[in-house]
CSV table of C-alpha atoms and ligand atoms in Angstrom, one decimal:
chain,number,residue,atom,x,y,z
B,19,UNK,CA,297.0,139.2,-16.3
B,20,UNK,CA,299.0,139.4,-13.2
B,21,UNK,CA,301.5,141.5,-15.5
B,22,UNK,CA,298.9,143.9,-16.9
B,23,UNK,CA,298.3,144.7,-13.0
B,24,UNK,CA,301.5,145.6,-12.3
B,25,UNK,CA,301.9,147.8,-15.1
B,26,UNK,CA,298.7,149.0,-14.0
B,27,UNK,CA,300.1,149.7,-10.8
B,28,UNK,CA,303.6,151.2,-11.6
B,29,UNK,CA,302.2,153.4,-14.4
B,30,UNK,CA,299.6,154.8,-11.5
B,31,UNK,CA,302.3,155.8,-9.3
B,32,UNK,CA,304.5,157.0,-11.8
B,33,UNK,CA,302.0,159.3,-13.1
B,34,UNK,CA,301.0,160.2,-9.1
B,35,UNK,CA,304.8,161.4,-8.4
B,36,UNK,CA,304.9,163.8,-11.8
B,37,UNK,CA,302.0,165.1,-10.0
B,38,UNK,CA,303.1,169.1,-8.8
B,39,UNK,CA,299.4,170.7,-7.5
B,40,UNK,CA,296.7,169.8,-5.3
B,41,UNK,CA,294.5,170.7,-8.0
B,42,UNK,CA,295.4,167.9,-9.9
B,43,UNK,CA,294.9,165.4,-7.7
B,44,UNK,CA,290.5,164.5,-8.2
B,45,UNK,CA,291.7,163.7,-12.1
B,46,UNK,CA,294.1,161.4,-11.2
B,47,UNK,CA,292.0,159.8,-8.9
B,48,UNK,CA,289.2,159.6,-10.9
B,49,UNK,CA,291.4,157.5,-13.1
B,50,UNK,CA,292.9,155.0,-11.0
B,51,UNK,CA,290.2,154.3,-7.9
B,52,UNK,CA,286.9,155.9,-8.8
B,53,UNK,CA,284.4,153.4,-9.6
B,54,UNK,CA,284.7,153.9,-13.6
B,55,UNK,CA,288.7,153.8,-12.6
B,56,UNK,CA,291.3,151.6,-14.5
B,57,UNK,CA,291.5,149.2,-11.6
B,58,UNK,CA,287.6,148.8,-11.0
B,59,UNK,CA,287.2,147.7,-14.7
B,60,UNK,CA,290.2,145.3,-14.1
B,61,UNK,CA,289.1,143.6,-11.4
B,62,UNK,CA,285.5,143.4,-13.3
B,63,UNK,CA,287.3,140.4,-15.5
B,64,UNK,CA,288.2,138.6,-12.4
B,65,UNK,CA,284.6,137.2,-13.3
B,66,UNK,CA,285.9,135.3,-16.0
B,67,UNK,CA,288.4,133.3,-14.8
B,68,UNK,CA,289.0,130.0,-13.5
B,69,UNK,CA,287.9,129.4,-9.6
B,70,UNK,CA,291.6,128.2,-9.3
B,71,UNK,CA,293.6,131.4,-10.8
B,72,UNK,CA,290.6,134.0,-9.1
B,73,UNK,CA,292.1,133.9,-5.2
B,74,UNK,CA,295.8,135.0,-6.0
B,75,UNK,CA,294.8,137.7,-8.7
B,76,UNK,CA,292.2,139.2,-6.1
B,77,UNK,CA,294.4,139.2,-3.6
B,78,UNK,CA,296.9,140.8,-5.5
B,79,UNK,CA,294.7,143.4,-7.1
B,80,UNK,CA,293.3,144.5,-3.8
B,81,UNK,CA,297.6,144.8,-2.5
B,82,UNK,CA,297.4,147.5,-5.6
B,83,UNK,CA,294.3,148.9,-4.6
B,84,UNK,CA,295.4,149.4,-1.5
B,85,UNK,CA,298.9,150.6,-2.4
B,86,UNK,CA,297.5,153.2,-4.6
B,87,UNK,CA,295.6,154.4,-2.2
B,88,UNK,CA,298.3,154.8,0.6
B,89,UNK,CA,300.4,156.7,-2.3
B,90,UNK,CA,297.8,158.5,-3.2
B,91,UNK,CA,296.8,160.0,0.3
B,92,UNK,CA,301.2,160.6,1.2
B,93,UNK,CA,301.3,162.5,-2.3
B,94,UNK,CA,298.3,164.6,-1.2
B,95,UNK,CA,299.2,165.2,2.3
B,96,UNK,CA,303.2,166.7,0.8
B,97,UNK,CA,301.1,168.5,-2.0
B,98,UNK,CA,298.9,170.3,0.6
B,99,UNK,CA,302.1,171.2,3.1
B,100,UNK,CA,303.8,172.5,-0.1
B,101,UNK,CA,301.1,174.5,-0.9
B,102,UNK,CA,300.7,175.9,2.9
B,103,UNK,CA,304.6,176.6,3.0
B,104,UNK,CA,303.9,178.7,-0.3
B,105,UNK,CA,301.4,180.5,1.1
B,106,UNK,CA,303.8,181.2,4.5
B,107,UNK,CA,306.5,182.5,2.5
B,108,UNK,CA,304.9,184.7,0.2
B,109,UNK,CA,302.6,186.1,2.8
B,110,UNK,CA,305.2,187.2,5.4
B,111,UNK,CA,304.0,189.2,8.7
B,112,UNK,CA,306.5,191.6,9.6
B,113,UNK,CA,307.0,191.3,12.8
B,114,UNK,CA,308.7,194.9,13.2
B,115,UNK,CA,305.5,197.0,12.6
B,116,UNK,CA,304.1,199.0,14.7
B,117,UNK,CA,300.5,197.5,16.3
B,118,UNK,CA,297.1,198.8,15.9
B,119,UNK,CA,295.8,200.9,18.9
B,120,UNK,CA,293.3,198.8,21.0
B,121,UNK,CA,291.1,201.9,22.2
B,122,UNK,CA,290.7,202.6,26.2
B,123,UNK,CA,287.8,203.2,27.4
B,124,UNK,CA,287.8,204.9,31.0
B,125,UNK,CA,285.0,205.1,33.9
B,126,UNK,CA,282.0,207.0,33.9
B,127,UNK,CA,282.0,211.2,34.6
B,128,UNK,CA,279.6,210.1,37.1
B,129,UNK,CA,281.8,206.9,38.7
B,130,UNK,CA,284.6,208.7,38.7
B,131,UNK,CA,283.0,211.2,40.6
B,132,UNK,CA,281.3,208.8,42.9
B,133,UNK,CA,284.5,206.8,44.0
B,134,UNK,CA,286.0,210.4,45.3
B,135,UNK,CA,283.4,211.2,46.9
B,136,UNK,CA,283.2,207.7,48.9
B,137,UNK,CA,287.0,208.0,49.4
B,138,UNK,CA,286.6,211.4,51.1
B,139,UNK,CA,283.3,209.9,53.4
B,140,UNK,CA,285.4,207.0,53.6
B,141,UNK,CA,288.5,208.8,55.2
B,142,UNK,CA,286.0,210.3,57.7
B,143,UNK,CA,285.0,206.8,58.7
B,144,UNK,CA,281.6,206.5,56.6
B,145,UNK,CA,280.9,203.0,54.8
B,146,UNK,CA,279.1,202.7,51.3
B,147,UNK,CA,275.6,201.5,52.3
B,148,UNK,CA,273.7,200.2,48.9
B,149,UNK,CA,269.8,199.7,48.9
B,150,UNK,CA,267.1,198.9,46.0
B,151,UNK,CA,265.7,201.4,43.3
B,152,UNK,CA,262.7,199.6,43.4
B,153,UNK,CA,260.7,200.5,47.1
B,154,UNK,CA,257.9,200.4,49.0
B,155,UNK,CA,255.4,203.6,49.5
B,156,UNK,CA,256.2,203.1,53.0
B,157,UNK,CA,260.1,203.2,53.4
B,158,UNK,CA,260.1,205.8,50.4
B,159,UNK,CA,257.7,208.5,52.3
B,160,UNK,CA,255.6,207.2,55.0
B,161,UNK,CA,258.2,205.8,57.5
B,162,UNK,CA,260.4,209.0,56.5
B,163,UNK,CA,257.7,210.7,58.1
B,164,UNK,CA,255.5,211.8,55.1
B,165,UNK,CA,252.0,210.1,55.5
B,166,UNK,CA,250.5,209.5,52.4
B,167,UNK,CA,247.7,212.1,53.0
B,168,UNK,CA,250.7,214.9,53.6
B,169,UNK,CA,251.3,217.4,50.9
B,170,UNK,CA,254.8,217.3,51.4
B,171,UNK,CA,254.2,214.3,48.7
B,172,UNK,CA,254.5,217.0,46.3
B,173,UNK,CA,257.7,217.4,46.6
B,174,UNK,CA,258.4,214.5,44.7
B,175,UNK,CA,256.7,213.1,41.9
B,176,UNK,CA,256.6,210.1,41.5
B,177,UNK,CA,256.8,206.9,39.1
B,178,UNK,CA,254.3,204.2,40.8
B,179,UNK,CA,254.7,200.8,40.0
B,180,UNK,CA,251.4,200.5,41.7
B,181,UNK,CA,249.5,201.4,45.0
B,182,UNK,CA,252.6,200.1,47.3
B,183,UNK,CA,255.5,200.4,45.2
B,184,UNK,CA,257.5,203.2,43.7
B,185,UNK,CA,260.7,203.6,42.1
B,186,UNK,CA,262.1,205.5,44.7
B,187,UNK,CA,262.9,209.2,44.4
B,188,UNK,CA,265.0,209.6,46.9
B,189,UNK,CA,267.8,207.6,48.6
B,190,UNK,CA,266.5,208.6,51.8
B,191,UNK,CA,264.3,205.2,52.4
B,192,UNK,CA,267.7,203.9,52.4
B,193,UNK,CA,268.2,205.3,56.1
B,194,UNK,CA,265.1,203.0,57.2
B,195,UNK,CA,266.7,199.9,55.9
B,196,UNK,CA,270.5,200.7,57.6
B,197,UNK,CA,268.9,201.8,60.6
B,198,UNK,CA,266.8,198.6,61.2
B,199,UNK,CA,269.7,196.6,59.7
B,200,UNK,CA,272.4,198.5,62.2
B,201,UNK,CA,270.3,198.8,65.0
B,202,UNK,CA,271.6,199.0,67.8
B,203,UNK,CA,275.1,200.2,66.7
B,204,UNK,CA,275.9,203.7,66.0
B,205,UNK,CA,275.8,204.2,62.0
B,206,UNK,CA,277.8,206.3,59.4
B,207,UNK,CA,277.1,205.3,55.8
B,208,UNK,CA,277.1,207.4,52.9
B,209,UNK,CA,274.2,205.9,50.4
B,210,UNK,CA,274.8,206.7,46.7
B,211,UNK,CA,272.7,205.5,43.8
B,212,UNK,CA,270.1,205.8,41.1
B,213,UNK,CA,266.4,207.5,42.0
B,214,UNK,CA,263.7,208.3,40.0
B,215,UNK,CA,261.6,211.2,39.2
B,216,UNK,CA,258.3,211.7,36.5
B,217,UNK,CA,259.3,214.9,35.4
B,218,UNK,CA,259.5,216.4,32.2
B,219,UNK,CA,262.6,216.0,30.8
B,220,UNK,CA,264.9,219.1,30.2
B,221,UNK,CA,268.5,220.5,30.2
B,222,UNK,CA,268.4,220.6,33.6
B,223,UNK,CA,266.4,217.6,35.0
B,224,UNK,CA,266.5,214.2,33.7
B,225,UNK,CA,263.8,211.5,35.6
B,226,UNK,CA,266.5,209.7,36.8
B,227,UNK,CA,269.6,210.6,38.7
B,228,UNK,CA,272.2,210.1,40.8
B,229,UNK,CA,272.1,210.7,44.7
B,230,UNK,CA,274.7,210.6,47.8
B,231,UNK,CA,272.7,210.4,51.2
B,232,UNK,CA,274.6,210.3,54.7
B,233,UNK,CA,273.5,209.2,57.4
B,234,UNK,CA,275.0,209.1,61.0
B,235,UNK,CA,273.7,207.8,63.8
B,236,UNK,CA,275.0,208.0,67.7
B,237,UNK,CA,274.9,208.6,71.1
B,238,UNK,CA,275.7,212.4,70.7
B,239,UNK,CA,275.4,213.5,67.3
B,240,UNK,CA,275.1,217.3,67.3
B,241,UNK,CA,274.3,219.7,64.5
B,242,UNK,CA,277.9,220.6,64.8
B,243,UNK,CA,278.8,217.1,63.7
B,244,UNK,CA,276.7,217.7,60.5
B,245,UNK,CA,278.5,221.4,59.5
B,246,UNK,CA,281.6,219.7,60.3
B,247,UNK,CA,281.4,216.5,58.3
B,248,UNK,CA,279.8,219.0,55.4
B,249,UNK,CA,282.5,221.6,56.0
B,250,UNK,CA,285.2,218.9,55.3
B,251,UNK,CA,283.7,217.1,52.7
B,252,UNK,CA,283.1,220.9,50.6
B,253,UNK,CA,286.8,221.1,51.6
B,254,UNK,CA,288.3,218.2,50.0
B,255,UNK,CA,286.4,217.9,47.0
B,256,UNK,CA,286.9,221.6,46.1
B,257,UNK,CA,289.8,223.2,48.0
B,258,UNK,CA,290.8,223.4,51.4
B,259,UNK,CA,290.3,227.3,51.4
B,260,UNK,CA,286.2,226.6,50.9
B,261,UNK,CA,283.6,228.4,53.6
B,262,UNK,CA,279.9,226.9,54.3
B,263,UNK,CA,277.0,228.1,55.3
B,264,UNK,CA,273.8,227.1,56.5
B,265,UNK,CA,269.8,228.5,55.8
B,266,UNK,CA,267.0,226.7,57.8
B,267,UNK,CA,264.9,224.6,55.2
B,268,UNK,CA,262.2,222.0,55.4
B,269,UNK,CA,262.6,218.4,54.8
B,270,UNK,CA,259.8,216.0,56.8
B,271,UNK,CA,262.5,213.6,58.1
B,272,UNK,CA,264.5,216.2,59.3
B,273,UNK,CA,264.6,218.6,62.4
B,274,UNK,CA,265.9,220.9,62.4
B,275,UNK,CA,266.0,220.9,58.7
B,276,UNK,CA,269.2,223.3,56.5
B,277,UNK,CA,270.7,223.7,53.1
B,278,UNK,CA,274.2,223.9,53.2
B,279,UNK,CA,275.4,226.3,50.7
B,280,UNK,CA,279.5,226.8,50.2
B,281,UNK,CA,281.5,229.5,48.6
B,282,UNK,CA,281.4,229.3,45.0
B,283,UNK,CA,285.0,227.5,43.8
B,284,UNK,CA,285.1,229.0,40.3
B,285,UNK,CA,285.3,232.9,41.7
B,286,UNK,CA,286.2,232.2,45.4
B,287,UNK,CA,282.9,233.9,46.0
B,288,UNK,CA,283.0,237.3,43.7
B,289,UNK,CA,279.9,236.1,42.0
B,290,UNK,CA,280.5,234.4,38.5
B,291,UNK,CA,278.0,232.9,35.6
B,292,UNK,CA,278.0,229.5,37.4
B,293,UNK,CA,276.9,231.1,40.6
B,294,UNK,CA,274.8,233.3,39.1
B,295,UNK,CA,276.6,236.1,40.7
B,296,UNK,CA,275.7,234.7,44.2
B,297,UNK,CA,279.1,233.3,45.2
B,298,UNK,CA,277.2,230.7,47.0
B,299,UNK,CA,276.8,226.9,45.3
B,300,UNK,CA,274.2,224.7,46.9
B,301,UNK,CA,275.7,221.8,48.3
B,302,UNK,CA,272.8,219.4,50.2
B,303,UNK,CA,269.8,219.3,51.6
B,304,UNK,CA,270.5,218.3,55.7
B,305,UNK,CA,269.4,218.0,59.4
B,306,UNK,CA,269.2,216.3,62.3
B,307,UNK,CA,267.2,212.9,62.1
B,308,UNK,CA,263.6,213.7,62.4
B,309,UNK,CA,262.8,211.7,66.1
B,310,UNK,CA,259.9,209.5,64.5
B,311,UNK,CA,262.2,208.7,62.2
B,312,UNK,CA,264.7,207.4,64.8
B,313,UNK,CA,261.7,205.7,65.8
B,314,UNK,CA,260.6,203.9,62.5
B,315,UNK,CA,264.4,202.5,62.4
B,316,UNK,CA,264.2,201.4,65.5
B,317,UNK,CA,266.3,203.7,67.7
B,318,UNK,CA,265.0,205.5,70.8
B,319,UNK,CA,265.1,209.2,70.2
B,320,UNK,CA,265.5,209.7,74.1
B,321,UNK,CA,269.2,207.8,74.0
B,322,UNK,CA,270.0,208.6,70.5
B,323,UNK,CA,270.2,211.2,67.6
B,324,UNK,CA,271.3,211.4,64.2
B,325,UNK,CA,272.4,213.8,61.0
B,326,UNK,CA,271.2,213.1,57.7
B,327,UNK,CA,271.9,214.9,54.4
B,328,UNK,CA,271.5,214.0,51.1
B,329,UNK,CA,272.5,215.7,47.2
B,330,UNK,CA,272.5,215.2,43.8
B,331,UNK,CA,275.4,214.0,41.7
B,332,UNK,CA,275.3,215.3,38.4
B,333,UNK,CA,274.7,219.0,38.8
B,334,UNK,CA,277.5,220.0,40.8
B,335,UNK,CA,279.5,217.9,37.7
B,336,UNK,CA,277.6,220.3,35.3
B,337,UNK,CA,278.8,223.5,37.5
B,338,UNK,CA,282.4,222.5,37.5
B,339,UNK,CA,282.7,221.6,34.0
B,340,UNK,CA,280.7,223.7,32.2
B,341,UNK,CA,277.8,220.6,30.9
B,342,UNK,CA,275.1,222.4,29.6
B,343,UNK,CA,272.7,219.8,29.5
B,344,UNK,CA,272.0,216.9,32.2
B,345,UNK,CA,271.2,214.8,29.3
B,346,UNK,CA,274.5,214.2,28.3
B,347,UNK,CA,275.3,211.8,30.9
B,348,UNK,CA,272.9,209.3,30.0
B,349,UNK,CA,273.7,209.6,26.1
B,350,UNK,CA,276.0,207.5,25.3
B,351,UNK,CA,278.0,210.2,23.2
B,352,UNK,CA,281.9,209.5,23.5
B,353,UNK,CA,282.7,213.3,22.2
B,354,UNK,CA,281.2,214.1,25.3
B,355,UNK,CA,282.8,211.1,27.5
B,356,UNK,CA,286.0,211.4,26.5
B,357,UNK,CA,286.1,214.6,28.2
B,358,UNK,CA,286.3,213.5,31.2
S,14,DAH,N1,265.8,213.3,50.1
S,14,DAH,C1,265.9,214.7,49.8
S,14,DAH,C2,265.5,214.9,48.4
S,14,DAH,O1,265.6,214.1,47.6
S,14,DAH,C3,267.3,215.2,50.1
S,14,DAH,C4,267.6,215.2,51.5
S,14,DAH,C5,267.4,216.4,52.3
S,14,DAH,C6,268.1,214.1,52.2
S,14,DAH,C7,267.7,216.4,53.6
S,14,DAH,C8,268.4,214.2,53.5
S,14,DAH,C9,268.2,215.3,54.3
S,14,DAH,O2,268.9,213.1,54.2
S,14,DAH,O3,268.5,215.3,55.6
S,14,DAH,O4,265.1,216.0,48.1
């Protein structure tokens, strides 16, 4: 019996080397060391013999088990490198083409236009001061000087989130917050971001959209300080050759209260389409800090005094480049990104 083993085993392993493909490993396998395998049934007449010849030819016929095993799972492991190495070589990368573009994105029309502007603030020595688009009624109007029975309300309309809180529509409660967070140092901040507006939605006005306020805050702030700062911020945005002008206006946190016009850029002040043949562009909305105001931040209006402006982001944008529609910005359309 011991023989028939051993021809068992040597036949197994002969047949296991002629073996050229993964694929035909299971068969083989089934075969040899599957439970209906050749060597199961031969160890299933161990049963008959004597309790003196059973120990060695066990022992032996677990040595082939086990040795047909080990074979097995070397043969498998070459079959499987061969097969990988195929795959290699017949699938080569060539290394010598050219790559697939990854595509760059690039910032925002309305970033981009927001970092220059806080780089030409910044040169005149005016920080980015950042405050929340959700307020209170009482930073957003009432401590700007706008009582909530005054019909200067009207000027903005107003999502509420209910009877104390609004998403604020201008970033003029801003100054409030520096102003009580400054106090008492002297303050120049520029304070860009998001505000809010229920309005109809059109080509022109969106309900939500970018503004830049300023803010400045001293010993001896003079209107002069205020055309001057406007003056050289028209200047550097849109060429050093650019004039300004002022018209009185109205603001309740301001007083006196201007708009700040300058000459239009695109016809030096002929009159074009995007002036509408004024040769004036609007520019902001300014003043000098309303003295309750002052007060409500904390500053006496007796030692100090203050200019405030404050514009919007996108429409100068659409003047310069020809946008037709405000809507565009918050679209998502890369035709119209990419522009930019
Ligand atoms: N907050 C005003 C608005 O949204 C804009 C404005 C005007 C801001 C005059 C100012 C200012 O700081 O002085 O219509």
């Amino acid at each position: 019996m011991l023989d028939q083993l051993h021809a068992l085993k040597d036949k197994g392993l002969r047949e296991l080397e002629a073996l050229r493909e993964v694929t035909q490993l299971p068969e083989w396998h089934r075969q040899y060391l599957s439970k209906k395998g050749e060597l199961t049934q031969f160890l299933k007449q161990l049963g008959q013999l004597s309790a003196e010849e059973r120990p060695a030819l066990g022992k032996a016929a677990n040595e082939v088990k086990q040795s047909l095993s080990e074979q097995f799972e070397l043969h498998q492991k070459q079959l499987q490198e061969k097969k990988l190495n195929e795959a290699l070589e017949s699938d080569e990368i060539d290394v010598t083409l050219p790559g697939r573009p990854a595509p760059r994105g690039h910032l925002h029309p309305c970033t981009q236009a927001l970092r220059r502007i806080a780089s030409v603030f910044g040169e005149m020595g005016f920080q980015v001061y950042e405050s929340p688009e959700v307020e209170t009624d009482e930073n957003n109007f009432q401590l700007l000087n706008i009582p909530s029975y005054h019909p200067a309300r009207d000027m903005w309309d107003t999502f509420w989130i209910n009877d104390e809180v609004v998403l604020r529509t201008h970033t003029s409660p801003g100054q409030i917050r520096a102003m009580r967070e400054f106090y008492p140092e002297p303050i120049r901040i520029i304070l860009p971001g998001k505000v809010y507006r229920y309005e109809q939605i059109t080509p022109r006005s969106e309900h939500q959209f970018y503004q830049i306020e300023g803010l400045a805050v001293g010993r001896n702030i003079k209107m002069t300080d205020l055309i001057g700062v406007i003056t050289e911020y028209s200047r550097k945005m849109y060429g050093m050759e650019r004039k300004v002008r002022i018209r009185g206006s109205y603001f309740p946190f301001t007083e006196p209260s201007i708009e700040v016009d300058m000459d239009c850029n695109l016809c030096d002040g002929e009159g074009c389409r995007v002036c509408k043949y004024a040769g004036w562009l609007e520019v902001a909305g300014a003043g000098m800090v309303h003295p309750v105001v002052l007060k409500n931040g904390g500053y006496d209006p007796e030692e100090w005094s203050g200019f405030a402006f404050g514009f919007g982001l996108e429409r100068p944008i659409m003047l310069q480049h020809g946008v037709e529609d405000i809507r565009y910005f918050y679209g998502n359309d890369l035709k119209f990104l990419h522009q930019f």
